[in-house]
PDB file of C-alpha atoms in Angstrom:
ATOM      1  CA  UNK T 201       0.000   0.000   0.000  1.00  0.00           C
ATOM      2  CA  UNK T 202       1.084   3.509  -0.750  1.00  0.00           C
ATOM      3  CA  UNK T 203      -0.468   6.626   0.759  1.00  0.00           C
ATOM      4  CA  UNK T 204      -0.577   9.002  -2.212  1.00  0.00           C
ATOM      5  CA  UNK T 205      -2.710   9.613  -5.274  1.00  0.00           C
ATOM      6  CA  UNK T 206      -2.206   7.306  -8.226  1.00  0.00           C
ATOM      7  CA  UNK T 207      -1.274  10.342 -10.324  1.00  0.00           C
ATOM      8  CA  UNK T 208       1.511  11.371  -7.926  1.00  0.00           C
ATOM      9  CA  UNK T 209       2.722   7.797  -7.720  1.00  0.00           C
ATOM     10  CA  UNK T 210       2.749   7.495 -11.515  1.00  0.00           C
ATOM     11  CA  UNK T 211       4.934  10.611 -11.744  1.00  0.00           C
ATOM     12  CA  UNK T 212       7.462   9.182  -9.264  1.00  0.00           C
ATOM     13  CA  UNK T 213       7.855   5.757 -10.889  1.00  0.00           C
ATOM     14  CA  UNK T 214      10.026   4.794 -13.841  1.00  0.00           C
ATOM     15  CA  UNK T 215       7.969   4.801 -17.048  1.00  0.00           C
ATOM     16  CA  UNK T 216      10.253   2.056 -18.330  1.00  0.00           C
ATOM     17  CA  UNK T 217       9.237  -0.343 -15.533  1.00  0.00           C
ATOM     18  CA  UNK T 218       5.721   0.787 -14.585  1.00  0.00           C
ATOM     19  CA  UNK T 219       2.518   1.454 -16.524  1.00  0.00           C
ATOM     20  CA  UNK T 220      -0.836   2.838 -15.397  1.00  0.00           C
ATOM     21  CA  UNK T 221      -3.274   0.344 -16.929  1.00  0.00           C
ATOM     22  CA  UNK T 222      -6.445   1.960 -15.603  1.00  0.00           C
ATOM     23  CA  UNK T 223      -7.551   4.440 -12.955  1.00  0.00           C
ATOM     24  CA  UNK T 224      -6.928   1.939 -10.138  1.00  0.00           C
ATOM     25  CA  UNK T 225      -3.726   0.106 -11.042  1.00  0.00           C
ATOM     26  CA  UNK T 226      -0.132   0.775 -11.945  1.00  0.00           C
ATOM     27  CA  UNK T 227       1.723  -2.424 -12.819  1.00  0.00           C
ATOM     28  CA  UNK T 228       5.379  -3.357 -13.006  1.00  0.00           C
ATOM     29  CA  UNK T 229       6.550  -4.971 -16.231  1.00  0.00           C
ATOM     30  CA  UNK T 230       7.955  -8.092 -14.580  1.00  0.00           C
ATOM     31  CA  UNK T 231       4.823  -8.634 -12.442  1.00  0.00           C
ATOM     32  CA  UNK T 232       2.632  -9.432 -15.453  1.00  0.00           C
ATOM     33  CA  UNK T 233       1.943 -13.163 -15.546  1.00  0.00           C
ATOM     34  CA  UNK T 234      -0.603 -13.416 -18.377  1.00  0.00           C
ATOM     35  CA  UNK T 235      -2.402 -11.148 -20.817  1.00  0.00           C
ATOM     36  CA  UNK T 236      -5.699 -12.283 -22.315  1.00  0.00           C
ATOM     37  CA  UNK T 237      -7.855 -10.557 -24.902  1.00  0.00           C
ATOM     38  CA  UNK T 238     -11.107 -10.009 -23.022  1.00  0.00           C
ATOM     39  CA  UNK T 239     -13.205  -8.179 -25.575  1.00  0.00           C
ATOM     40  CA  UNK T 240     -12.582  -6.393 -28.821  1.00  0.00           C
ATOM     41  CA  UNK T 241     -10.982  -3.405 -27.090  1.00  0.00           C
ATOM     42  CA  UNK T 242      -9.943  -4.649 -23.649  1.00  0.00           C
ATOM     43  CA  UNK T 243      -7.265  -6.860 -22.170  1.00  0.00           C
ATOM     44  CA  UNK T 244      -7.332  -8.759 -18.892  1.00  0.00           C
ATOM     45  CA  UNK T 245      -4.113  -9.377 -17.021  1.00  0.00           C
ATOM     46  CA  UNK T 246      -3.001 -11.591 -14.176  1.00  0.00           C
ATOM     47  CA  UNK T 247      -0.188 -10.489 -11.911  1.00  0.00           C
ATOM     48  CA  UNK T 248       2.429 -12.487 -10.041  1.00  0.00           C
ATOM     49  CA  UNK T 249       2.327 -12.188  -7.113  1.00  0.00           C
ATOM     50  CA  UNK T 250      -1.412 -11.886  -7.320  1.00  0.00           C
ATOM     51  CA  UNK T 251      -2.955  -8.929  -5.472  1.00  0.00           C
ATOM     52  CA  UNK T 252      -5.528  -9.786  -2.849  1.00  0.00           C
ATOM     53  CA  UNK T 253      -8.551  -8.543  -4.788  1.00  0.00           C
ATOM     54  CA  UNK T 254     -11.701 -10.241  -6.036  1.00  0.00           C
ATOM     55  CA  UNK T 255     -12.074  -8.351  -9.311  1.00  0.00           C
ATOM     56  CA  UNK T 256     -10.261  -9.010 -12.556  1.00  0.00           C
ATOM     57  CA  UNK T 257      -7.691  -6.460 -13.661  1.00  0.00           C
ATOM     58  CA  UNK T 258      -8.487  -4.906 -17.019  1.00  0.00           C
ATOM     59  CA  UNK T 259      -6.541  -2.590 -19.244  1.00  0.00           C
ATOM     60  CA  UNK T 260      -8.894   0.153 -20.290  1.00  0.00           C
ATOM     61  CA  UNK T 261      -9.602   0.339 -24.010  1.00  0.00           C
ATOM     62  CA  UNK T 262      -8.019   3.784 -24.270  1.00  0.00           C
ATOM     63  CA  UNK T 263      -4.741   2.393 -22.840  1.00  0.00           C
ATOM     64  CA  UNK T 264      -4.428  -0.823 -24.874  1.00  0.00           C
ATOM     65  CA  UNK T 265      -2.270   0.592 -27.686  1.00  0.00           C
ATOM     66  CA  UNK T 266       0.046   2.439 -25.310  1.00  0.00           C
ATOM     67  CA  UNK T 267       0.277  -0.689 -23.134  1.00  0.00           C
ATOM     68  CA  UNK T 268       1.280  -2.850 -26.103  1.00  0.00           C
ATOM     69  CA  UNK T 269       3.925  -0.307 -27.115  1.00  0.00           C
ATOM     70  CA  UNK T 270       5.243  -0.214 -23.532  1.00  0.00           C
ATOM     71  CA  UNK T 271       5.492  -4.023 -23.432  1.00  0.00           C
ATOM     72  CA  UNK T 272       7.543  -4.081 -26.619  1.00  0.00           C
ATOM     73  CA  UNK T 273      10.161  -1.579 -25.407  1.00  0.00           C
TER      74      UNK T 273
END
């Protein structure tokens, strides 16, 4: 846990290693276990270690292209 806004946290982290996938999550490149196409415009990811949450983690449709580019760097 980190006591700051996600925006402030995003600004402090390395853009090479971290990516804001949606308004709730910033992920580290090496924490991504699997990426699955969920719908035409969305991706679902699993993280390792897995966060203690009940919901799936989705990459918002507006971030999919930027996410793919980030993965391929």
